[in-house]
Amino acid sequence: MDIKKILSYFSKTKEGPQPKIALVLGGGSARGFAHIGVIRVLEKENIPVDMIIGTSVGSLIGAIYAYDVNSFELEWSAFSLERDDIFDYGLVTAFTGMGAAKGEKLEAFVRSKIPIENIEDLKIPFAAVATDLKQGKRVVLDRGPVARAVRASCAIPGVFQPVEQDGRLLVDGGVVDNIPVSVARERGADIIIAVDIGVSIENNDISNLFEVVLQSIQIMAAENVKVKAKEADVLISPALGKVGMMDFSKKKLCMQAGIEATQKALPAIKDKIDAWRRS
């Protein structure tokens, strides 16, 4: 018997009808630690999260939270993540494969934090967004192995090898949809809270192939976010300044930025919930 679910049911019944709230977490690599701050505030303020949709690092953070639904455990899990935990670079991989890193380390990290196999067994409905490299189309992964789905969603082209699945080559969802608000709407969300952790695309320090690839992805992501973010009911944009996509040294700064941005957004979130109830 799940006491939390029972208490939640009676609480919602007492308050009346509740909107289905979706949390959409965008991509941005190491800047994704801001998502933890967002989730912490929502949890503290008892803002229910009925589904999580994530692209790239948003899928990683979202999947861990969807498994345990505990922001403090999420913080411990995410803060243990370092670059060497996810980047399994190799000369052979770089010259003979389709990416500098295999992605096996990332998949193993997810398995170590989420000791269940399939997405459908997570406590909160979850979907990871990837890109079909052959067709150039968005792919929504909401069933099957969760670690594999996260790996596919995070597979930055040229950095990670694409993930082969059902005859498709899957890469980072940010190529086509870095803030997948429409996926949440398609799944019946009444209110969508989206988190944009994108960076300023101005970069005067591009000096190697790796940085060229990252900058290209950032430009593509920034352009599709301009349009798709408008579809969110509430958009949270943490002030992350020039924190780099691969800068794992500023985890606390990113989390604090997420906390502050969400606190500022709380009135808008509560207004949306109240308006839905009135309607």
Short mmCIF file of C-alpha atoms in Angstrom, two decimals:
data_model
loop_
_atom_site.label_atom_id
_atom_site.label_comp_id
_atom_site.label_asym_id
_atom_site.label_seq_id
_atom_site.Cartn_x
_atom_site.Cartn_y
_atom_site.Cartn_z
CA MET A 1 0.00 0.00 0.00
CA ASP A 2 1.43 3.36 -1.06
CA ILE A 3 0.56 5.81 1.74
CA LYS A 4 1.84 8.80 -0.26
CA LYS A 5 -0.51 8.04 -3.15
CA ILE A 6 -3.48 7.64 -0.80
CA LEU A 7 -2.76 10.93 0.97
CA SER A 8 -2.25 12.64 -2.37
CA TYR A 9 -5.59 11.32 -3.62
CA PHE A 10 -7.53 12.59 -0.61
CA SER A 11 -5.71 15.92 -0.72
CA LYS A 12 -6.65 16.42 -4.37
CA THR A 13 -10.23 15.32 -3.75
CA LYS A 14 -10.58 17.89 -0.98
CA GLU A 15 -9.18 20.68 -3.14
CA GLY A 16 -11.32 19.80 -6.14
CA PRO A 17 -10.26 19.02 -9.71
CA GLN A 18 -6.56 19.27 -10.44
CA PRO A 19 -4.87 20.13 -13.74
CA LYS A 20 -2.44 17.69 -15.28
CA ILE A 21 0.89 19.48 -14.99
CA ALA A 22 3.84 18.66 -17.21
CA LEU A 23 7.45 19.57 -16.52
CA VAL A 24 9.46 19.98 -19.72
CA LEU A 25 13.23 20.00 -19.23
CA GLY A 26 15.41 21.34 -22.03
CA GLY A 27 18.92 20.42 -23.09
CA GLY A 28 22.16 22.21 -22.25
CA SER A 29 24.66 19.61 -20.97
CA ALA A 30 26.32 20.69 -17.70
CA ARG A 31 23.93 23.62 -17.38
CA GLY A 32 21.31 20.97 -16.64
CA PHE A 33 22.16 21.09 -12.94
CA ALA A 34 19.77 24.06 -12.92
CA HIS A 35 16.92 21.58 -13.43
CA ILE A 36 17.58 20.25 -9.94
CA GLY A 37 16.91 23.67 -8.41
CA VAL A 38 13.68 23.97 -10.40
CA ILE A 39 12.45 20.59 -9.19
CA ARG A 40 13.40 21.33 -5.58
CA VAL A 41 11.23 24.47 -5.50
CA LEU A 42 8.27 22.79 -7.19
CA GLU A 43 8.45 19.95 -4.69
CA LYS A 44 8.76 22.31 -1.72
CA GLU A 45 5.75 24.33 -2.90
CA ASN A 46 3.70 21.15 -3.47
CA ILE A 47 3.31 21.86 -7.17
CA PRO A 48 2.41 18.42 -8.55
CA VAL A 49 4.31 17.06 -11.53
CA ASP A 50 2.14 14.61 -13.47
CA MET A 51 4.53 13.98 -16.34
CA ILE A 52 8.12 14.79 -17.29
CA ILE A 53 9.36 15.30 -20.83
CA GLY A 54 13.09 15.77 -21.31
CA THR A 55 15.57 16.47 -24.07
CA SER A 56 19.27 15.63 -23.68
CA VAL A 57 20.39 16.43 -20.10
CA GLY A 58 16.73 17.20 -19.37
CA SER A 59 15.98 13.54 -20.02
CA LEU A 60 18.77 12.47 -17.66
CA ILE A 61 17.64 14.65 -14.76
CA GLY A 62 13.99 13.97 -15.51
CA ALA A 63 14.38 10.20 -15.56
CA ILE A 64 16.23 10.11 -12.23
CA TYR A 65 13.50 12.20 -10.60
CA ALA A 66 10.69 10.21 -12.24
CA TYR A 67 12.16 7.09 -10.65
CA ASP A 68 12.47 8.29 -7.04
CA VAL A 69 10.41 11.53 -6.84
CA ASN A 70 12.77 12.96 -4.23
CA SER A 71 14.60 16.20 -4.98
CA PHE A 72 17.25 15.64 -2.30
CA GLU A 73 18.11 12.20 -3.63
CA LEU A 74 18.12 13.69 -7.12
CA GLU A 75 20.64 16.28 -5.96
CA TRP A 76 22.94 13.64 -4.49
CA SER A 77 22.69 11.51 -7.64
CA ALA A 78 23.26 14.36 -10.07
CA PHE A 79 26.05 15.98 -8.06
CA SER A 80 28.00 12.73 -8.17
CA LEU A 81 28.12 13.06 -11.96
CA GLU A 82 31.44 14.09 -13.46
CA ARG A 83 32.64 14.35 -17.05
CA ASP A 84 34.53 11.08 -16.81
CA ASP A 85 31.28 9.31 -15.84
CA ILE A 86 29.72 9.96 -19.23
CA PHE A 87 32.47 10.61 -21.79
CA ASP A 88 34.17 7.37 -22.86
CA TYR A 89 36.45 8.87 -25.49
CA GLY A 90 38.79 6.77 -27.59
CA LEU A 91 41.00 7.30 -30.65
CA VAL A 92 39.56 4.24 -32.37
CA THR A 93 36.02 5.43 -31.70
CA ALA A 94 36.79 8.91 -33.02
CA PHE A 95 38.38 7.76 -36.28
CA THR A 96 36.30 4.69 -37.12
CA GLY A 97 32.96 5.41 -35.51
CA MET A 98 30.33 8.17 -35.77
CA GLY A 99 31.27 9.99 -32.57
CA ALA A 100 34.22 10.57 -30.27
CA ALA A 101 32.52 8.88 -27.30
CA LYS A 102 30.58 5.62 -27.27
CA GLY A 103 27.95 6.61 -24.70
CA GLU A 104 28.23 3.32 -22.81
CA LYS A 105 29.47 5.12 -19.68
CA LEU A 106 26.44 7.40 -19.71
CA GLU A 107 24.10 4.44 -20.05
CA ALA A 108 25.86 2.67 -17.17
CA PHE A 109 25.54 5.79 -15.00
CA VAL A 110 21.79 5.91 -15.62
CA ARG A 111 21.47 2.23 -14.73
CA SER A 112 23.35 2.84 -11.49
CA LYS A 113 20.88 5.55 -10.49
CA ILE A 114 17.70 3.94 -11.83
CA PRO A 115 17.67 0.25 -10.86
CA ILE A 116 14.64 -0.61 -12.97
CA GLU A 117 14.63 -1.52 -16.64
CA ASN A 118 11.75 0.18 -18.39
CA ILE A 119 10.32 3.68 -18.67
CA GLU A 120 6.79 2.47 -18.01
CA ASP A 121 7.85 1.37 -14.50
CA LEU A 122 8.89 4.89 -13.41
CA LYS A 123 6.74 6.56 -10.75
CA ILE A 124 6.02 9.61 -12.92
CA PRO A 125 5.09 9.22 -16.61
CA PHE A 126 8.22 10.10 -18.56
CA ALA A 127 9.40 10.54 -22.12
CA ALA A 128 12.82 11.29 -23.60
CA VAL A 129 13.08 13.12 -26.91
CA ALA A 130 15.67 12.11 -29.51
CA THR A 131 16.23 12.78 -33.21
CA ASP A 132 16.06 10.21 -36.00
CA LEU A 133 19.26 11.03 -37.89
CA LYS A 134 18.14 9.24 -41.06
CA GLN A 135 14.72 10.86 -41.31
CA GLY A 136 15.43 14.15 -39.56
CA LYS A 137 12.38 13.66 -37.35
CA ARG A 138 11.61 13.90 -33.66
CA VAL A 139 11.39 10.58 -31.82
CA VAL A 140 9.58 10.30 -28.48
CA LEU A 141 10.84 7.44 -26.31
CA ASP A 142 8.23 6.62 -23.68
CA ARG A 143 8.52 2.84 -23.47
CA GLY A 144 11.31 0.31 -23.15
CA PRO A 145 14.77 0.61 -21.53
CA VAL A 146 15.09 3.92 -19.72
CA ALA A 147 18.91 4.01 -19.73
CA ARG A 148 19.00 3.46 -23.49
CA ALA A 149 16.41 6.20 -24.06
CA VAL A 150 18.41 8.70 -22.03
CA ARG A 151 21.59 7.76 -23.86
CA ALA A 152 19.88 8.35 -27.21
CA SER A 153 18.42 11.68 -26.12
CA CYS A 154 21.87 12.85 -24.95
CA ALA A 155 23.84 11.64 -27.99
CA ILE A 156 25.26 14.97 -29.21
CA PRO A 157 26.13 14.47 -32.92
CA GLY A 158 29.86 14.17 -33.45
CA VAL A 159 30.48 13.84 -29.72
CA PHE A 160 28.59 10.62 -28.97
CA GLN A 161 27.96 7.77 -31.35
CA PRO A 162 24.33 7.56 -32.49
CA VAL A 163 22.19 4.93 -30.80
CA GLU A 164 20.83 2.22 -33.09
CA GLN A 165 17.26 1.28 -32.30
CA ASP A 166 14.58 -0.35 -34.47
CA GLY A 167 16.50 0.46 -37.64
CA ARG A 168 16.94 4.11 -36.68
CA LEU A 169 20.05 6.09 -35.78
CA LEU A 170 19.11 8.26 -32.79
CA VAL A 171 20.96 11.38 -31.67
CA ASP A 172 20.41 14.29 -29.29
CA GLY A 173 16.81 15.52 -29.25
CA GLY A 174 18.04 19.10 -29.20
CA VAL A 175 18.75 18.88 -32.92
CA VAL A 176 15.01 19.14 -33.63
CA ASP A 177 13.32 19.95 -30.32
CA ASN A 178 15.38 21.25 -27.43
CA ILE A 179 12.33 22.21 -25.37
CA PRO A 180 9.64 19.66 -26.31
CA VAL A 181 6.52 21.47 -25.12
CA SER A 182 4.40 19.98 -27.91
CA VAL A 183 5.13 16.45 -26.66
CA ALA A 184 3.60 17.31 -23.29
CA ARG A 185 0.57 18.88 -24.96
CA GLU A 186 0.08 15.81 -27.14
CA ARG A 187 0.00 13.73 -23.95
CA GLY A 188 -2.84 15.71 -22.45
CA ALA A 189 -1.04 18.22 -20.24
CA ASP A 190 -3.27 21.06 -19.03
CA ILE A 191 -0.44 23.23 -17.76
CA ILE A 192 3.12 23.06 -19.07
CA ILE A 193 6.09 24.36 -17.09
CA ALA A 194 9.10 24.47 -19.40
CA VAL A 195 12.72 25.04 -18.39
CA ASP A 196 15.11 26.60 -20.89
CA ILE A 197 18.79 26.28 -19.94
CA GLY A 198 20.13 27.29 -23.34
CA VAL A 199 23.26 29.39 -23.63
CA SER A 200 24.07 32.63 -25.37
CA ILE A 201 25.15 31.54 -28.83
CA GLU A 202 27.90 34.17 -29.00
CA ASN A 203 31.22 32.39 -28.61
CA ASN A 204 34.60 33.86 -29.53
CA ASP A 205 36.67 30.95 -28.20
CA ILE A 206 36.09 28.25 -30.81
CA SER A 207 39.43 26.57 -31.40
CA ASN A 208 38.87 22.86 -32.06
CA LEU A 209 36.50 20.36 -33.69
CA PHE A 210 34.77 19.56 -30.41
CA GLU A 211 33.89 23.21 -29.84
CA VAL A 212 32.71 23.59 -33.44
CA VAL A 213 30.26 20.71 -32.94
CA LEU A 214 28.95 22.06 -29.64
CA GLN A 215 28.55 25.57 -31.01
CA SER A 216 26.63 24.24 -34.01
CA ILE A 217 24.25 22.31 -31.74
CA GLN A 218 23.75 25.39 -29.56
CA ILE A 219 22.82 27.51 -32.57
CA MET A 220 20.27 24.96 -33.78
CA ALA A 221 18.80 24.56 -30.30
CA ALA A 222 18.53 28.30 -29.74
CA GLU A 223 16.62 28.78 -32.97
CA ASN A 224 14.01 26.09 -32.29
CA VAL A 225 13.58 27.23 -28.68
CA LYS A 226 12.63 30.74 -29.86
CA VAL A 227 9.50 29.31 -31.45
CA LYS A 228 8.61 26.36 -29.27
CA ALA A 229 9.06 28.02 -25.88
CA LYS A 230 6.10 30.26 -26.67
CA GLU A 231 3.82 27.22 -26.41
CA ALA A 232 4.60 26.76 -22.70
CA ASP A 233 2.20 28.10 -20.08
CA VAL A 234 5.13 29.08 -17.85
CA LEU A 235 8.71 29.38 -19.07
CA ILE A 236 11.53 29.24 -16.53
CA SER A 237 14.90 30.51 -17.76
CA PRO A 238 17.59 30.28 -15.05
CA ALA A 239 20.23 33.03 -15.23
CA LEU A 240 23.24 30.84 -16.00
CA GLY A 241 25.39 33.48 -17.62
CA LYS A 242 28.26 32.02 -19.59
CA VAL A 243 28.46 28.65 -17.81
CA GLY A 244 29.81 26.33 -20.50
CA MET A 245 28.04 23.22 -21.68
CA MET A 246 30.94 21.10 -20.45
CA ASP A 247 31.72 23.03 -17.26
CA PHE A 248 31.00 20.58 -14.44
CA SER A 249 32.64 22.86 -11.85
CA LYS A 250 29.61 25.13 -11.39
CA LYS A 251 26.96 22.64 -10.26
CA LYS A 252 25.89 24.63 -7.19
CA LEU A 253 25.76 27.88 -9.13
CA CYS A 254 23.50 26.26 -11.72
CA MET A 255 21.24 24.72 -9.10
CA GLN A 256 20.92 28.03 -7.26
CA ALA A 257 20.03 29.76 -10.52
CA GLY A 258 17.29 27.17 -11.02
CA ILE A 259 15.97 27.78 -7.51
CA GLU A 260 15.87 31.56 -7.95
CA ALA A 261 14.23 31.45 -11.37
CA THR A 262 11.53 29.07 -10.14
CA GLN A 263 10.80 31.14 -7.07
CA LYS A 264 10.20 34.11 -9.37
CA ALA A 265 7.93 31.98 -11.55
CA LEU A 266 5.79 30.64 -8.67
CA PRO A 267 3.12 33.40 -8.84
CA ALA A 268 2.64 32.69 -12.56
CA ILE A 269 2.46 28.94 -11.95
CA LYS A 270 -0.12 29.32 -9.18
CA ASP A 271 -2.13 31.77 -11.27
CA LYS A 272 -2.26 29.22 -14.09
CA ILE A 273 -3.44 26.51 -11.69
CA ASP A 274 -6.11 28.79 -10.19
CA ALA A 275 -7.29 29.87 -13.64
CA TRP A 276 -7.60 26.22 -14.71
CA ARG A 277 -9.67 25.40 -11.63
CA ARG A 278 -11.97 28.36 -12.23
CA SER A 279 -12.49 27.39 -15.84
#
